[in-house]
Short mmCIF file of C-alpha atoms in Angstrom, two decimals:
data_model
loop_
_atom_site.label_atom_id
_atom_site.label_comp_id
_atom_site.label_asym_id
_atom_site.label_seq_id
_atom_site.Cartn_x
_atom_site.Cartn_y
_atom_site.Cartn_z
CA MET A 1 -12.67 -7.76 -25.06
CA PRO A 2 -12.79 -9.15 -21.49
CA GLU A 3 -15.81 -8.18 -19.47
CA ALA A 4 -13.46 -6.67 -16.87
CA GLN A 5 -12.46 -4.03 -19.43
CA GLU A 6 -16.01 -3.28 -20.50
CA GLN A 7 -17.04 -2.69 -16.89
CA ARG A 8 -13.86 -1.42 -15.29
CA LEU A 9 -13.50 -1.70 -11.55
CA PRO A 10 -13.44 1.70 -9.81
CA ARG A 11 -10.12 3.29 -8.87
CA SER A 12 -9.90 5.91 -6.19
CA HIS A 13 -7.21 7.23 -3.86
CA GLY A 14 -6.90 9.25 -0.69
CA GLY A 15 -4.59 12.16 0.05
CA ASN A 16 -6.29 14.70 -2.22
CA ILE A 17 -5.80 17.66 0.10
CA ARG A 18 -5.98 20.31 -2.64
CA ASP A 19 -9.40 19.04 -3.68
CA ALA A 20 -10.59 19.28 -0.06
CA VAL A 21 -9.39 22.88 0.16
CA ARG A 22 -11.44 23.78 -2.92
CA ARG A 23 -14.47 21.73 -1.93
CA TYR A 24 -14.82 22.82 1.68
CA GLY A 25 -13.23 26.27 1.52
CA ILE A 26 -10.88 25.60 4.42
CA ALA A 27 -7.21 26.40 4.88
CA GLU A 28 -4.80 23.60 3.98
CA LYS A 29 -2.89 23.98 7.25
CA THR A 30 -6.05 23.12 9.24
CA ILE A 31 -6.58 19.80 7.43
CA VAL A 32 -5.61 16.48 8.99
CA ASP A 33 -5.35 13.78 6.35
CA PHE A 34 -6.62 10.43 7.65
CA SER A 35 -7.39 9.33 4.08
CA SER A 36 -3.80 8.47 3.12
CA SER A 37 -1.81 6.12 5.32
CA ILE A 38 1.50 7.97 5.64
CA ASN A 39 3.87 7.87 8.62
CA PRO A 40 2.49 10.50 11.07
CA LEU A 41 6.02 11.28 12.29
CA GLY A 42 6.79 12.83 8.92
CA SER A 43 9.54 11.96 6.48
CA SER A 44 12.79 10.34 7.53
CA PRO A 45 15.09 13.19 8.66
CA ALA A 46 18.04 11.49 6.95
CA ALA A 47 16.04 11.29 3.72
CA LYS A 48 15.21 14.99 3.81
CA ARG A 49 18.83 15.95 4.37
CA ALA A 50 19.96 13.76 1.47
CA ALA A 51 17.28 15.16 -0.86
CA ARG A 52 18.26 18.75 -0.06
CA LYS A 53 21.93 17.97 -0.66
CA ALA A 54 21.13 16.28 -3.99
CA ILE A 55 19.44 19.45 -5.31
CA ASP A 56 22.90 20.65 -6.33
CA ARG A 57 23.04 17.76 -8.82
CA ILE A 58 19.81 18.41 -10.72
CA ASP A 59 21.78 19.97 -13.59
CA ARG A 60 22.86 16.42 -14.50
CA TYR A 61 20.91 13.36 -15.56
CA PRO A 62 20.13 10.85 -12.82
CA ASP A 63 21.79 7.43 -12.94
CA ILE A 64 19.85 5.58 -15.63
CA ASN A 65 20.61 2.23 -13.94
CA MET A 66 19.88 3.46 -10.40
CA SER A 67 22.96 1.49 -9.36
CA ASP A 68 23.52 3.16 -5.98
CA LEU A 69 19.91 2.67 -4.93
CA ARG A 70 19.77 -0.93 -6.10
CA THR A 71 23.01 -1.64 -4.26
CA ALA A 72 21.69 -0.02 -1.07
CA ILE A 73 18.47 -2.04 -1.21
CA ALA A 74 20.40 -5.24 -1.92
CA ARG A 75 22.70 -4.57 1.03
CA TYR A 76 19.69 -3.91 3.28
CA TYR A 77 18.18 -7.33 2.51
CA GLY A 78 21.36 -9.31 1.91
CA ILE A 79 20.59 -10.00 -1.75
CA LYS A 80 22.15 -9.04 -5.11
CA PRO A 81 21.63 -5.66 -6.87
CA GLU A 82 20.60 -7.47 -10.04
CA GLN A 83 17.60 -8.87 -8.11
CA VAL A 84 16.24 -5.35 -7.50
CA VAL A 85 14.07 -3.29 -9.85
CA CYS A 86 13.49 0.35 -8.88
CA GLY A 87 10.56 2.39 -10.12
CA ASN A 88 8.75 5.70 -9.86
CA GLY A 89 6.79 4.53 -6.83
CA SER A 90 5.53 0.99 -6.41
CA ASN A 91 2.46 1.95 -8.43
CA ALA A 92 4.63 2.21 -11.55
CA LEU A 93 5.85 -1.32 -10.88
CA ILE A 94 2.31 -2.57 -10.24
CA HIS A 95 1.52 -1.48 -13.80
CA LEU A 96 4.85 -2.64 -15.21
CA ILE A 97 4.45 -6.27 -14.12
CA PRO A 98 1.28 -7.14 -16.10
CA ARG A 99 2.54 -5.05 -19.01
CA VAL A 100 5.71 -7.18 -19.18
CA PHE A 101 4.23 -10.62 -18.46
CA ARG A 102 0.83 -10.12 -20.15
CA PRO A 103 -1.27 -12.39 -17.92
CA LYS A 104 -4.64 -13.35 -19.37
CA LYS A 105 -6.42 -13.76 -16.05
CA VAL A 106 -5.29 -12.50 -12.64
CA LEU A 107 -6.62 -13.47 -9.22
CA VAL A 108 -7.04 -10.46 -6.92
CA PRO A 109 -8.47 -10.81 -3.39
CA MET A 110 -10.94 -7.99 -2.66
CA PRO A 111 -11.41 -5.54 -1.06
CA THR A 112 -7.92 -4.29 -1.81
CA PHE A 113 -5.90 -1.53 -3.48
CA SER A 114 -7.67 -0.55 -6.70
CA GLU A 115 -4.53 -0.20 -8.82
CA TYR A 116 -3.99 -3.97 -9.02
CA ALA A 117 -7.15 -4.43 -11.05
CA ALA A 118 -6.51 -1.24 -13.03
CA ALA A 119 -3.02 -2.44 -13.98
CA VAL A 120 -4.31 -5.82 -15.13
CA GLU A 121 -7.08 -4.26 -17.20
CA ASP A 122 -4.73 -1.66 -18.70
CA ALA A 123 -2.53 -4.54 -19.90
CA GLY A 124 -5.50 -6.28 -21.53
CA GLY A 125 -5.99 -8.91 -18.84
CA GLU A 126 -9.07 -10.06 -16.97
CA VAL A 127 -9.46 -9.70 -13.21
CA ALA A 128 -10.73 -12.72 -11.28
CA PRO A 129 -11.83 -11.32 -7.90
CA LEU A 130 -11.67 -13.44 -4.76
CA MET A 131 -14.19 -11.75 -2.48
CA LEU A 132 -13.03 -11.84 1.14
CA GLN A 133 -15.67 -12.26 3.84
CA GLU A 134 -16.45 -9.93 6.74
CA GLN A 135 -17.22 -12.83 9.09
CA ASN A 136 -13.63 -13.96 8.59
CA GLY A 137 -12.26 -10.48 9.26
CA TYR A 138 -11.57 -10.10 5.54
CA ARG A 139 -8.61 -12.43 5.97
CA ILE A 140 -7.25 -14.53 3.11
CA ASP A 141 -7.84 -18.23 3.63
CA PRO A 142 -5.01 -20.18 1.92
CA LEU A 143 -7.39 -23.02 1.02
CA ASP A 144 -9.93 -20.67 -0.60
CA PHE A 145 -7.05 -18.97 -2.39
CA SER A 146 -5.80 -22.32 -3.69
CA PHE A 147 -9.23 -23.26 -5.08
CA ALA A 148 -9.51 -19.87 -6.81
CA LEU A 149 -6.25 -20.36 -8.74
CA LYS A 150 -7.87 -22.54 -11.39
CA GLY A 151 -7.68 -20.86 -14.78
CA VAL A 152 -5.49 -17.91 -13.74
CA ASP A 153 -1.85 -17.27 -14.59
CA MET A 154 -1.05 -14.53 -12.05
CA ALA A 155 -2.20 -13.54 -8.56
CA ILE A 156 -1.71 -10.20 -6.81
CA LEU A 157 -2.25 -9.60 -3.11
CA CYS A 158 -1.34 -7.02 -0.49
CA ASN A 159 0.08 -7.99 2.92
CA PRO A 160 -0.99 -6.47 5.25
CA ASN A 161 -4.00 -5.84 3.10
CA ASN A 162 -5.23 -2.38 2.23
CA PRO A 163 -7.90 -1.33 3.32
CA THR A 164 -8.63 -4.08 5.86
CA GLY A 165 -5.33 -4.14 7.74
CA ALA A 166 -5.51 -7.94 7.88
CA LEU A 167 -2.15 -9.69 7.98
CA THR A 168 -1.50 -13.03 6.31
CA THR A 169 1.14 -14.84 8.38
CA LYS A 170 4.43 -16.02 6.90
CA ALA A 171 3.28 -19.65 7.21
CA GLU A 172 0.06 -18.82 5.35
CA MET A 173 1.98 -16.90 2.70
CA VAL A 174 4.31 -19.84 2.15
CA GLU A 175 1.25 -22.08 1.74
CA ILE A 176 -0.27 -19.64 -0.75
CA PHE A 177 2.99 -19.43 -2.68
CA ARG A 178 3.27 -23.22 -2.78
CA SER A 179 -0.24 -23.43 -4.25
CA CYS A 180 0.71 -20.86 -6.89
CA CYS A 181 3.79 -22.85 -7.86
CA GLU A 182 1.77 -26.06 -8.13
CA ASN A 183 -0.71 -24.31 -10.44
CA GLY A 184 1.85 -22.49 -12.58
CA VAL A 185 0.75 -19.09 -11.27
CA ARG A 186 3.10 -16.14 -10.78
CA LEU A 187 2.49 -14.48 -7.39
CA VAL A 188 2.96 -10.75 -6.79
CA VAL A 189 2.95 -9.66 -3.14
CA ASP A 190 2.73 -5.96 -2.28
CA GLU A 191 4.40 -5.41 1.10
CA ALA A 192 3.95 -1.63 1.17
CA PHE A 193 2.73 -1.71 4.79
CA ILE A 194 4.63 -4.68 6.21
CA ASP A 195 7.28 -2.53 7.92
CA PHE A 196 4.59 -1.24 10.29
CA SER A 197 4.16 -4.79 11.60
CA GLU A 198 6.49 -7.43 13.01
CA ALA A 199 5.68 -9.80 10.14
CA ASP A 200 8.29 -11.65 8.11
CA SER A 201 8.79 -10.62 4.50
CA LEU A 202 8.91 -12.87 1.44
CA VAL A 203 11.92 -11.03 0.02
CA LYS A 204 14.34 -13.92 0.57
CA ASP A 205 11.83 -16.32 -1.04
CA ALA A 206 11.41 -14.06 -4.08
CA VAL A 207 15.06 -14.12 -5.11
CA GLN A 208 15.01 -17.92 -5.19
CA SER A 209 11.99 -18.38 -7.47
CA SER A 210 10.85 -17.18 -10.88
CA SER A 211 7.24 -17.37 -9.65
CA LEU A 212 7.35 -14.67 -6.95
CA ILE A 213 7.74 -10.89 -7.05
CA VAL A 214 7.71 -8.77 -3.89
CA LEU A 215 6.90 -5.05 -4.03
CA ARG A 216 8.06 -2.45 -1.53
CA ALA A 217 7.95 1.35 -1.37
CA PHE A 218 9.33 4.31 0.55
CA THR A 219 5.95 6.06 0.45
CA LYS A 220 4.22 4.85 3.60
CA PHE A 221 6.76 3.80 6.23
CA TYR A 222 9.40 6.40 5.40
CA GLY A 223 6.82 9.15 4.81
CA MET A 224 7.94 10.01 1.27
CA PRO A 225 4.81 10.15 -0.95
CA GLY A 226 6.08 13.30 -2.64
CA LEU A 227 9.26 11.52 -3.78
CA ARG A 228 8.18 8.58 -5.91
CA VAL A 229 10.40 5.60 -5.09
CA GLY A 230 9.36 1.95 -5.06
CA TYR A 231 11.07 -1.32 -5.84
CA ALA A 232 10.44 -4.91 -6.78
CA ILE A 233 12.52 -7.88 -5.67
CA ALA A 234 12.65 -11.02 -7.77
CA ASP A 235 15.04 -13.61 -9.10
CA THR A 236 17.71 -12.28 -11.45
CA GLU A 237 16.04 -13.30 -14.72
CA THR A 238 12.63 -11.93 -13.71
CA ALA A 239 14.20 -8.67 -12.55
CA GLN A 240 16.03 -8.31 -15.86
CA ARG A 241 12.80 -8.76 -17.80
CA LEU A 242 11.14 -6.06 -15.73
CA ARG A 243 14.02 -3.61 -16.15
CA ARG A 244 13.95 -4.12 -19.92
CA GLY A 245 10.29 -3.09 -19.89
CA GLN A 246 10.93 0.20 -18.08
CA GLU A 247 11.36 3.67 -19.50
CA PRO A 248 14.76 5.29 -18.82
CA TRP A 249 15.39 7.67 -15.90
CA THR A 250 12.46 6.50 -13.81
CA ILE A 251 13.78 8.03 -10.56
CA ASP A 252 15.27 11.51 -10.16
CA THR A 253 18.47 12.15 -8.21
CA PRO A 254 16.98 13.75 -5.05
CA SER A 255 14.48 10.89 -4.74
CA GLU A 256 17.20 8.26 -5.19
CA GLN A 257 19.49 9.84 -2.61
CA ALA A 258 16.63 10.28 -0.13
CA ALA A 259 15.71 6.62 -0.44
CA ILE A 260 19.30 5.49 0.08
CA ALA A 261 19.56 7.59 3.24
CA ALA A 262 16.20 6.39 4.58
CA LEU A 263 17.34 2.77 4.56
CA THR A 264 19.99 3.50 7.19
CA ASP A 265 17.84 5.77 9.36
CA TRP A 266 17.56 3.04 12.00
CA GLY A 267 16.45 5.33 14.83
CA TYR A 268 13.58 6.69 12.76
CA ALA A 269 12.46 3.18 11.79
CA LYS A 270 12.54 1.95 15.39
CA LYS A 271 10.67 5.01 16.65
CA THR A 272 8.05 4.62 13.91
CA ARG A 273 7.27 0.97 14.73
CA ARG A 274 7.00 1.71 18.42
CA TYR A 275 4.86 4.81 17.89
CA ILE A 276 2.44 3.23 15.42
CA ALA A 277 1.91 0.15 17.59
CA LYS A 278 1.14 2.31 20.63
CA GLU A 279 -1.16 4.79 18.87
CA ARG A 280 -2.94 2.11 16.86
CA ASP A 281 -3.82 0.20 20.02
CA ARG A 282 -4.93 3.37 21.79
CA LEU A 283 -7.02 4.48 18.80
CA LEU A 284 -8.64 1.04 18.48
CA ALA A 285 -9.56 1.03 22.17
CA ASN A 286 -11.21 4.45 21.93
CA LEU A 287 -13.03 3.63 18.70
CA ARG A 288 -14.61 0.60 20.36
CA LEU A 289 -16.22 2.96 22.89
CA ILE A 290 -18.12 4.90 20.22
CA GLN A 291 -21.62 3.62 19.54
CA GLY A 292 -22.12 2.85 15.86
CA VAL A 293 -18.43 2.22 15.15
CA GLU A 294 -16.92 -1.25 14.74
CA PRO A 295 -13.16 -1.17 14.10
CA PHE A 296 -11.39 -4.15 12.56
CA PRO A 297 -8.06 -5.34 13.99
CA SER A 298 -5.12 -4.01 11.99
CA SER A 299 -1.46 -4.85 11.45
CA ALA A 300 -0.86 -1.68 9.44
CA ASN A 301 -0.94 2.06 10.08
CA PHE A 302 -4.64 2.37 9.24
CA ILE A 303 -7.91 0.96 10.55
CA LEU A 304 -11.06 -0.11 8.71
CA LEU A 305 -14.28 0.98 10.43
CA LYS A 306 -17.77 -0.36 9.95
CA ILE A 307 -20.27 2.35 10.79
CA ALA A 308 -23.98 2.29 11.58
CA GLY A 309 -26.68 4.92 11.29
CA ILE A 310 -25.03 7.03 8.61
CA ASP A 311 -23.92 6.60 5.00
CA SER A 312 -20.14 6.54 4.53
CA GLN A 313 -20.28 9.28 1.90
CA LEU A 314 -22.25 11.55 4.23
CA LEU A 315 -19.91 10.82 7.13
CA THR A 316 -16.89 11.46 4.91
CA ASP A 317 -18.39 14.80 3.86
CA ARG A 318 -19.25 15.88 7.42
CA LEU A 319 -15.77 15.03 8.63
CA GLY A 320 -14.27 16.78 5.61
CA ARG A 321 -16.09 20.00 6.51
CA ARG A 322 -14.31 19.81 9.86
CA GLY A 323 -10.96 19.46 8.12
CA LEU A 324 -10.71 15.71 8.72
CA LEU A 325 -10.19 13.68 5.55
CA VAL A 326 -11.06 9.97 5.71
CA ARG A 327 -11.33 7.31 3.03
CA ASP A 328 -14.85 6.37 1.93
CA GLY A 329 -14.93 2.58 2.01
CA SER A 330 -17.50 2.36 -0.78
CA SER A 331 -14.71 3.20 -3.24
CA PHE A 332 -13.23 -0.27 -2.63
CA PRO A 333 -14.80 -3.19 -4.55
CA GLY A 334 -16.05 -5.60 -1.90
CA LEU A 335 -17.02 -2.88 0.59
CA ASP A 336 -20.05 -0.60 0.61
CA ASN A 337 -21.35 2.59 2.20
CA ARG A 338 -21.05 1.18 5.72
CA TYR A 339 -17.25 1.49 5.83
CA ILE A 340 -14.55 4.11 6.12
CA ARG A 341 -10.78 3.74 6.48
CA ILE A 342 -8.73 5.99 8.74
CA ALA A 343 -4.97 6.36 9.13
CA VAL A 344 -3.25 6.20 12.50
CA ARG A 345 -2.05 9.75 13.11
CA THR A 346 -0.54 11.53 16.13
CA TRP A 347 -2.42 11.27 19.41
CA TRP A 348 -3.75 14.83 19.33
CA GLN A 349 -4.89 14.35 15.72
CA ASN A 350 -6.52 11.03 16.61
CA ARG A 351 -8.30 12.72 19.52
CA ARG A 352 -9.67 15.35 17.16
CA LEU A 353 -11.11 12.61 14.92
CA LEU A 354 -12.56 10.68 17.87
CA LYS A 355 -14.27 13.85 19.14
CA ALA A 356 -15.78 14.53 15.71
CA LEU A 357 -17.03 10.95 15.36
CA ARG A 358 -18.70 11.11 18.77
CA GLU A 359 -20.43 14.37 17.89
CA ILE A 360 -21.57 13.28 14.44
CA LEU A 361 -22.75 9.84 15.56
CA GLY A 362 -24.37 11.26 18.68
CA SER A 363 -22.57 9.20 21.30
#
């Protein structure tokens, strides 16, 4: 048995509001969730209307092939429906990929989303961590990545990365992908947060190669964590292999119709990008004024903070008692108890967090 399975890497997630209600004895409506990075503007209005309308169809099975959704996604990117694989959230696809391809050893830059390692280990594979360095802003260096490919048959990375917010440019991603191809390594790129940035996607590259899979989701940008819809984009043969490995009826009808509607909610998408960019910059500027807080630059809708003078678990608890949920950075392999991650919320919610941080840290 691989050592990675004997000593499993920790997996932890934010957004556990019900647990906070029980733990702190506070009303759910008073809680502001900075621990999960969901669009602060709420769900796409078009998606909500479509989901409500689809309720009248829950007396029938959903489309087992998810044809309408795959067609809508294909139209959105200018690709073919057969190059799209839909799943019950991108997390289901994160687990599907190693289960289908059975990699023996998988390169995973860390710190990052814990489910990548969990999925590899669940499929019997070994995780080869590439530890990113603070002095480099936790950015992925394509040369370091290339050297680390020796002996692995798959690599999984997140762009922009969670929890660091660091963006790997399109040119750097192309260089990384080229290195993977030269070493016979299949590359999986999770672009769950890329819509919050102005970065270029690898979707068009994925449909032209059997060595690249791109993951996307409706969870973060479209504010739909309660409706589990994610998708993978790959070349036709790879996509077919993934679909054959899925269970039937992976997405219910209201979720499918909501996702289809969200893709054409252009006004919502434009407003979201503009709002997040503005509030992220304003939040970063105010965080830099708080003694004991060092925020890292971010291209996503969350910010990684390095804190001084207090343990991250204690800070997380003190903020939680005030109804402010943040993500304890020590739950990410590669970080420790000097870090927390916060989502970019509305300005008044961000102000509430800033005020609490100033009071707790004494500045």
